[in-house]
Coordinates of C-alpha atoms in Angstrom, one line a residue:
M1 CA 0.0 0.0 0.0
P2 CA 0.5 2.2 2.2
T3 CA -3.0 2.6 3.6
S4 CA -3.6 6.1 4.8
S5 CA -5.2 6.8 8.2
S6 CA -4.9 9.7 10.5
P7 CA -2.5 10.3 12.2
L8 CA -0.4 8.0 9.9
T9 CA 1.8 9.5 7.2
S10 CA 3.5 7.8 4.3
S11 CA 7.2 7.0 4.6
S12 CA 10.0 7.3 2.1
T13 CA 12.4 5.4 4.2
S14 CA 13.9 2.2 2.7
H15 CA 13.5 -1.0 4.6
C16 CA 15.6 -4.1 4.8
Y17 CA 15.8 -7.2 7.0
E18 CA 18.5 -9.8 7.4
D19 CA 18.9 -12.3 10.2
L20 CA 22.1 -11.3 12.0
P21 CA 22.7 -13.3 15.1
S22 CA 26.0 -11.7 16.0
L23 CA 28.1 -8.6 15.3
R24 CA 31.3 -10.7 15.3
H25 CA 32.0 -10.2 11.6
L26 CA 31.4 -6.5 11.8
A27 CA 33.7 -6.2 14.9
A28 CA 36.5 -8.1 13.0
Y29 CA 36.0 -5.8 9.9
V30 CA 36.3 -2.7 12.1
R31 CA 39.4 -4.0 13.7
H32 CA 41.3 -5.1 10.5
S33 CA 40.0 -2.4 8.0
I34 CA 39.2 0.7 10.0
C35 CA 41.3 0.8 13.2
P36 CA 44.9 2.2 12.7
E37 CA 47.7 -0.1 13.4
N38 CA 48.7 -0.6 17.1
D39 CA 45.6 1.4 18.2
T40 CA 44.6 -0.7 21.2
Q41 CA 41.8 1.7 22.1
C42 CA 40.2 1.2 18.7
F43 CA 40.7 -2.6 19.0
K44 CA 39.0 -2.6 22.4
R45 CA 36.0 -0.7 21.1
A46 CA 35.7 -2.9 18.1
A47 CA 35.6 -6.0 20.4
H48 CA 32.9 -4.3 22.5
L49 CA 30.6 -4.3 19.5
Q50 CA 30.0 -8.0 20.1
Q51 CA 28.3 -7.3 23.5
A52 CA 26.2 -4.4 22.3
D53 CA 22.4 -4.5 22.8
Y54 CA 21.9 -2.7 19.5
L55 CA 23.9 -0.7 16.9
D56 CA 22.5 2.2 14.9
I57 CA 24.3 3.4 11.8
D58 CA 23.1 6.7 10.4
Y59 CA 24.5 8.3 7.2
S60 CA 23.7 11.8 6.0
A61 CA 23.9 12.2 2.2
I62 CA 24.0 16.0 2.6
S63 CA 26.9 16.2 5.1
R64 CA 28.3 12.8 4.1
G65 CA 28.7 12.1 7.8
L66 CA 28.5 8.6 9.3
A67 CA 27.3 8.3 12.9
L68 CA 27.4 5.1 14.9
T69 CA 25.3 4.7 18.1
I70 CA 26.2 1.7 20.3
F71 CA 24.1 0.8 23.3
H72 CA 25.2 -1.4 26.2
S73 CA 22.8 -2.2 29.0
Q74 CA 25.6 -4.1 30.8
P75 CA 29.3 -3.3 31.2
P76 CA 31.3 -4.9 28.3
E77 CA 34.0 -5.6 30.9
P78 CA 33.3 -8.1 33.7
E79 CA 31.6 -6.4 36.7
Q80 CA 32.5 -2.8 35.8
W81 CA 32.8 -0.2 33.2
N82 CA 36.4 0.5 32.2
E83 CA 36.5 3.0 29.3
E84 CA 39.5 5.1 28.3
M85 CA 38.9 7.9 25.8
K86 CA 41.4 10.1 24.2
P87 CA 41.2 12.7 21.4
Y88 CA 42.4 11.2 18.1
D89 CA 43.9 14.5 16.9
S90 CA 43.8 18.2 17.7
L91 CA 40.9 18.8 15.3
A92 CA 38.7 16.1 16.8
K93 CA 36.2 17.1 19.6
T94 CA 35.2 14.3 22.0
E95 CA 32.5 15.1 24.5
V96 CA 31.9 12.8 27.4
G97 CA 28.6 12.8 29.4
I98 CA 27.8 11.0 32.6
L99 CA 24.1 11.3 33.1
M100 CA 21.6 9.7 35.4
P101 CA 17.9 9.6 34.6
K102 CA 15.6 11.3 37.1
K103 CA 11.8 11.4 37.5
A104 CA 10.4 14.3 35.5
A105 CA 7.4 16.3 36.5
D106 CA 5.7 15.5 33.2
S107 CA 5.5 11.8 32.4
E108 CA 6.2 12.5 28.7
D109 CA 9.5 14.2 29.5
L110 CA 13.0 12.8 30.2
L111 CA 15.1 14.4 32.9
F112 CA 18.9 13.9 33.2
E113 CA 21.4 15.1 35.8
G114 CA 25.1 14.7 35.6
F115 CA 28.3 16.1 34.1
L116 CA 29.4 17.0 30.6
A117 CA 32.9 17.5 29.5
V118 CA 35.1 18.0 26.4
L119 CA 38.4 16.1 26.4
G120 CA 41.4 18.4 26.3
E121 CA 39.6 21.4 27.8
G122 CA 39.8 22.5 31.4
E123 CA 41.5 21.0 34.4
E124 CA 41.5 17.3 35.0
L125 CA 39.6 15.9 38.0
S126 CA 39.3 12.4 39.3
M127 CA 35.6 11.7 40.1
S128 CA 33.9 8.6 41.4
I129 CA 30.2 8.0 40.9
L130 CA 28.5 5.6 43.1
C131 CA 26.3 3.3 41.1
P132 CA 25.9 -0.4 40.6
C133 CA 28.7 -0.4 38.0
R134 CA 31.5 1.3 40.0
L135 CA 32.5 4.0 37.6
Q136 CA 35.9 5.7 38.0
L137 CA 36.0 8.8 35.8
I138 CA 39.0 11.0 35.1
I139 CA 37.9 13.9 32.9
P140 CA 38.3 17.7 32.7
F141 CA 36.1 19.3 35.3
Q142 CA 32.8 20.9 34.2
E143 CA 29.9 22.3 36.0
P144 CA 27.0 19.9 36.9
T145 CA 24.4 19.7 34.1
R146 CA 20.6 19.3 34.4
F147 CA 18.3 19.3 31.4
S148 CA 14.9 17.8 30.3
F149 CA 13.0 17.5 27.0
P150 CA 10.0 15.7 25.7
S151 CA 10.5 12.2 24.3
R152 CA 8.5 10.2 21.7
H153 CA 9.5 6.8 23.0
H154 CA 8.6 5.4 26.5
L155 CA 8.3 2.1 28.1
A156 CA 4.7 1.4 29.0
P157 CA 4.3 0.6 32.7
T158 CA 4.1 -3.2 33.4
I159 CA 1.5 -2.4 36.0
L160 CA -0.8 -1.7 33.0
G161 CA -0.3 -5.1 31.6
S162 CA 2.2 -3.9 29.0
T163 CA 3.9 -7.2 28.1
F164 CA 3.4 -9.6 25.3
L165 CA 4.3 -13.2 24.1
I166 CA 4.7 -14.4 20.5
T167 CA 3.8 -18.0 19.4
F168 CA 3.0 -19.9 16.2
P169 CA 0.3 -22.5 17.1
S170 CA 1.2 -26.0 15.8
P171 CA 0.8 -27.3 13.3
S172 CA 1.7 -24.2 11.3
G173 CA 1.3 -25.7 7.9
L174 CA 1.4 -23.5 4.8
H175 CA -0.7 -20.8 6.5
P176 CA 0.9 -20.1 9.9
T177 CA -0.8 -17.8 12.4
L178 CA 1.3 -15.3 14.4
S179 CA -0.4 -15.1 17.8
I180 CA 0.3 -12.1 20.1
E181 CA -0.8 -12.9 23.7
F182 CA -1.5 -10.1 26.2
P183 CA -2.2 -10.1 29.9
P184 CA -5.8 -10.3 31.1
S185 CA -6.1 -6.7 32.1
M186 CA -4.5 -3.8 30.2
D187 CA -5.3 -0.1 29.9
P188 CA -4.1 2.5 27.5
P189 CA -2.0 5.4 29.0
E190 CA -4.6 7.8 27.6
P191 CA -8.2 7.2 26.2
A192 CA -7.1 8.5 22.8
C193 CA -4.3 5.9 22.4
A194 CA -4.5 3.1 19.9
L195 CA -2.7 -0.3 20.1
H196 CA -0.4 -1.2 17.2
T197 CA 2.0 -3.9 16.1
Y198 CA 4.7 -3.6 13.5
L199 CA 5.7 -6.9 11.8
T200 CA 8.9 -7.6 9.9
L201 CA 8.4 -10.5 7.6
P202 CA 11.2 -12.2 5.6
S203 CA 10.5 -13.1 1.9
P204 CA 9.1 -16.6 2.5
L205 CA 6.2 -15.1 4.5
F206 CA 3.6 -12.5 3.5
V207 CA 0.2 -11.2 4.5
D208 CA -2.8 -11.0 2.2
K209 CA -4.0 -7.4 2.3
Y210 CA -7.3 -8.4 0.7
Q211 CA -7.9 -11.0 3.3
L212 CA -7.2 -8.4 6.0
S213 CA -9.8 -6.1 4.6
S214 CA -12.6 -8.4 5.7
P215 CA -14.4 -6.9 8.7
N216 CA -15.5 -10.4 10.0
L217 CA -12.0 -11.8 9.9
L218 CA -10.5 -8.7 11.6
A219 CA -13.1 -8.8 14.4
S220 CA -12.6 -12.6 15.0
N221 CA -8.8 -12.1 15.4
N222 CA -8.9 -8.9 17.5
L223 CA -7.6 -6.8 14.6
R224 CA -8.9 -3.4 13.7
A225 CA -7.2 -2.6 10.4
I226 CA -4.1 -2.9 8.3
R227 CA -2.5 0.6 8.4
A228 CA 0.5 0.2 6.2
L229 CA 2.2 -2.4 4.0
F230 CA 5.6 -2.0 2.4
G231 CA 7.8 -4.4 0.4
E232 CA 6.9 -7.5 -1.5
S233 CA 3.1 -8.1 -1.7
N234 CA 2.8 -10.4 -4.7
L235 CA 0.5 -13.2 -3.6
E236 CA 1.4 -15.7 -6.3
A237 CA 5.1 -15.4 -6.8
P238 CA 7.3 -18.2 -5.4
D239 CA 10.2 -17.3 -3.1
W240 CA 12.9 -17.8 -5.8
M241 CA 11.2 -15.1 -7.9
I242 CA 11.1 -12.5 -5.1
K243 CA 13.7 -9.8 -5.6
Q244 CA 13.0 -7.9 -2.4
W245 CA 14.0 -9.1 1.1
G246 CA 10.4 -9.3 2.4
S247 CA 7.8 -6.8 3.8
V248 CA 6.8 -4.8 6.8
V249 CA 3.2 -4.5 8.0
L250 CA 1.7 -2.0 10.5
L251 CA -1.6 -3.3 12.1
E252 CA -3.9 -1.7 14.5
L253 CA -5.2 -4.1 17.2
A254 CA -8.6 -4.2 18.7
V255 CA -8.6 -4.5 22.5
P256 CA -11.6 -6.5 23.7
P257 CA -13.7 -4.9 26.4
P258 CA -13.8 -6.3 29.9
A259 CA -17.3 -7.6 29.3
Q260 CA -15.9 -10.4 27.1
G261 CA -13.9 -11.9 29.9
R262 CA -10.7 -10.0 29.4
S263 CA -10.3 -9.4 33.1
K264 CA -10.0 -13.2 33.8
T265 CA -8.0 -14.8 31.0
P266 CA -5.2 -13.6 28.7
W267 CA -6.4 -12.5 25.3
H268 CA -4.5 -12.6 22.0
A269 CA -4.5 -11.0 18.5
D270 CA -3.9 -13.4 15.6
V271 CA -2.3 -12.4 12.4
P272 CA -2.9 -14.8 9.5
L273 CA 0.2 -15.3 7.4
H274 CA 1.0 -17.3 4.2
L275 CA 4.0 -19.2 2.9
R276 CA 5.4 -18.9 -0.6
Y277 CA 6.5 -21.9 -2.7
L278 CA 10.1 -22.5 -1.5
S279 CA 13.1 -24.0 -3.2
P280 CA 14.0 -27.7 -2.5
T281 CA 16.5 -28.4 0.2
A282 CA 18.8 -31.4 0.9
G283 CA 16.9 -32.5 4.0
G284 CA 13.4 -31.6 2.9
K285 CA 13.0 -29.0 5.5
L286 CA 13.7 -25.2 5.7
Q287 CA 14.2 -23.0 8.7
V288 CA 12.5 -19.6 8.4
V289 CA 13.5 -17.1 11.1
V290 CA 10.8 -14.6 12.1
P291 CA 11.7 -11.7 14.4
W292 CA 9.3 -10.7 17.1
P293 CA 7.1 -7.7 16.2
V294 CA 7.1 -4.3 17.9
V295 CA 4.0 -3.6 20.0
F296 CA 3.1 -0.2 21.3
W297 CA 0.4 2.3 22.2
A298 CA 0.4 5.3 19.8
C299 CA -0.9 8.4 21.6
P300 CA -1.3 12.0 20.4
A301 CA 0.9 14.6 22.2
E302 CA -0.5 17.6 23.9
Q303 CA -1.2 20.6 21.8
G304 CA 1.6 23.1 21.5
R305 CA 4.2 20.6 22.6
K306 CA 7.5 20.4 20.6
M307 CA 8.5 16.8 20.1
D308 CA 11.7 17.0 18.0
A309 CA 14.1 18.1 20.7
N310 CA 15.3 14.8 22.2
P311 CA 18.8 13.9 21.1
F312 CA 18.5 10.4 22.5
D313 CA 15.4 9.3 20.6
R314 CA 16.0 6.6 18.0
V315 CA 14.6 7.8 14.6
N316 CA 13.9 6.0 11.3
V317 CA 13.3 2.7 13.0
G318 CA 10.5 1.9 10.6
Y319 CA 7.2 2.5 12.3
D320 CA 7.9 6.0 13.7
S321 CA 7.9 7.6 10.2
L322 CA 4.4 6.2 9.6
F323 CA 3.0 8.5 12.3
S324 CA 3.0 12.2 12.7
Q325 CA 5.8 14.0 14.6
R326 CA 3.3 14.6 17.4
T327 CA 2.8 10.9 18.2
I328 CA 4.1 9.4 21.5
F329 CA 4.9 5.7 21.6
H330 CA 4.5 3.6 24.8
H331 CA 6.3 0.3 24.1
F332 CA 5.3 -3.1 25.4
Q333 CA 8.0 -5.3 26.8
P334 CA 8.5 -8.7 25.2
K335 CA 8.2 -11.6 27.7
P336 CA 9.5 -14.8 26.1
A337 CA 8.6 -18.1 27.6
I338 CA 12.3 -18.7 28.4
K339 CA 13.9 -15.8 30.2
G340 CA 16.7 -14.3 28.2
A341 CA 15.8 -16.1 25.0
V342 CA 16.5 -14.4 21.6
L343 CA 13.5 -12.6 20.3
V344 CA 13.0 -14.6 17.1
E345 CA 10.8 -17.5 16.2
Q346 CA 12.0 -20.4 14.0
L347 CA 9.5 -22.1 11.7
T348 CA 10.4 -25.5 10.3
I349 CA 8.8 -25.7 6.9
P350 CA 8.5 -28.9 4.9
V351 CA 9.7 -28.5 1.3
V352 CA 10.5 -30.8 -1.6
E353 CA 13.7 -32.9 -0.9
L354 CA 16.4 -32.0 -3.3
G355 CA 17.1 -35.7 -4.1
G356 CA 13.4 -36.3 -4.6
T357 CA 12.9 -33.9 -7.4
R358 CA 14.1 -36.4 -9.9
R359 CA 11.5 -38.9 -8.8
V360 CA 8.9 -36.1 -9.0
E361 CA 10.1 -35.2 -12.5
S362 CA 10.1 -38.8 -13.7
G363 CA 6.7 -39.4 -12.2
T364 CA 5.3 -36.3 -13.9
I365 CA 6.7 -37.3 -17.2
G366 CA 5.3 -40.8 -16.8
V367 CA 1.8 -39.5 -16.0
I368 CA 2.0 -37.1 -19.0
C369 CA 3.0 -40.0 -21.3
L370 CA 0.3 -42.3 -19.9
G371 CA -2.3 -39.5 -20.3
A372 CA -1.2 -38.8 -23.9
A373 CA -1.3 -42.5 -24.7
W374 CA -4.8 -42.9 -23.3
V375 CA -6.0 -39.9 -25.3
I376 CA -4.4 -41.3 -28.5
W377 CA -6.0 -44.7 -27.8
K378 CA -9.4 -43.2 -27.3
L379 CA -9.1 -41.1 -30.4
T380 CA -7.9 -44.2 -32.4
T381 CA -10.9 -46.2 -31.0
I382 CA -13.4 -43.6 -32.0
F383 CA -11.8 -43.1 -35.4
S384 CA -11.8 -46.9 -36.1
R385 CA -15.5 -47.2 -34.9
D386 CA -16.6 -44.4 -37.2
R387 CA -14.7 -45.9 -40.1
R388 CA -16.3 -49.3 -39.6
A389 CA -19.7 -47.6 -39.4
D390 CA -19.1 -45.8 -42.7
T391 CA -17.9 -49.0 -44.4
G392 CA -21.0 -50.8 -43.2
R393 CA -23.3 -48.1 -44.6
T394 CA -21.5 -48.3 -48.0
V395 CA -21.8 -52.1 -48.3
K396 CA -25.5 -51.9 -47.3
G397 CA -26.1 -49.3 -50.0
K398 CA -24.6 -51.5 -52.7
K399 CA -26.8 -54.5 -51.8
T400 CA -29.9 -52.4 -51.9
Q401 CA -29.0 -51.3 -55.5

């Protein structure tokens, strides 16, 4: 599509998906191709890439600048943070910030307190910050800093039932169903909020946008509407004919009212998916890796509120550009059945065994030959019968004369 719906907007952002279990190869590339020789500091940072929670790479075609954002929720080093930062040259400016989040007066704001410093400027000071990670910081002294700004992205409070679980009910077959399970009781942050899920589907899987336009099917699966669809949407093409990596789908979910028993048992939203014809494999089975979707409340911001001032917001993550700039996202937290499990699902799909294609081809040719022989035999029988009938009529005519 995309399908337009207020406050959604169309997106010109390109999308791509590739299953990447580890950043090990990227870390090795940075170490051998980018880091200068004998630069132990660069080697150490490249090794830390393997423990990162996520890595964002942003490139500006205007300024031709490349920005890398690496996030660690745990220290890369055992039990503590141990980071040494030095300016690479006199023209480089390295700013260091040690900031602690604080509770803001407005729930839609982020508040930070701490210290900011530029390496190479001011006097050096050894400063220890008491926190669970035991941080020993030696930086130029700067005045304490305190600032706040509105943020588009927030974690929805778990007290409101803001967790979800993903399953594919067995047997999945050629039309698997992605089931999103929610706690029995959940309430939106604001009455105007709408519940959405953003799915990333590799090329073997797709959604049927015509099927998801049926009001009865949507209501029976706790779905409200398909809001956007980008990528490959051809319903008939086999996987080996698909040139794109897959597709992304934005769906609005319908939260059932408490009168339907939502206060007693968990409820779930089911997304019907379909498999394409897949290439044969040696073992007759194929593993399809499906990442967990993103689930969030999309809420309108207050009037007159500026929402583009947060330097820590992740932008261009796919779904954010489908909404207006004045939309606030309250994200659900994934809750896998096994704590700490990777947030992907693996579907085992039966396909034609590579060694069995010859038997299929031989059988097909044999059936075609038998069918052709049967048709020829029938035609020959009919032709012979008609010829005998014509001969009989001719002999009878001569006897009459």
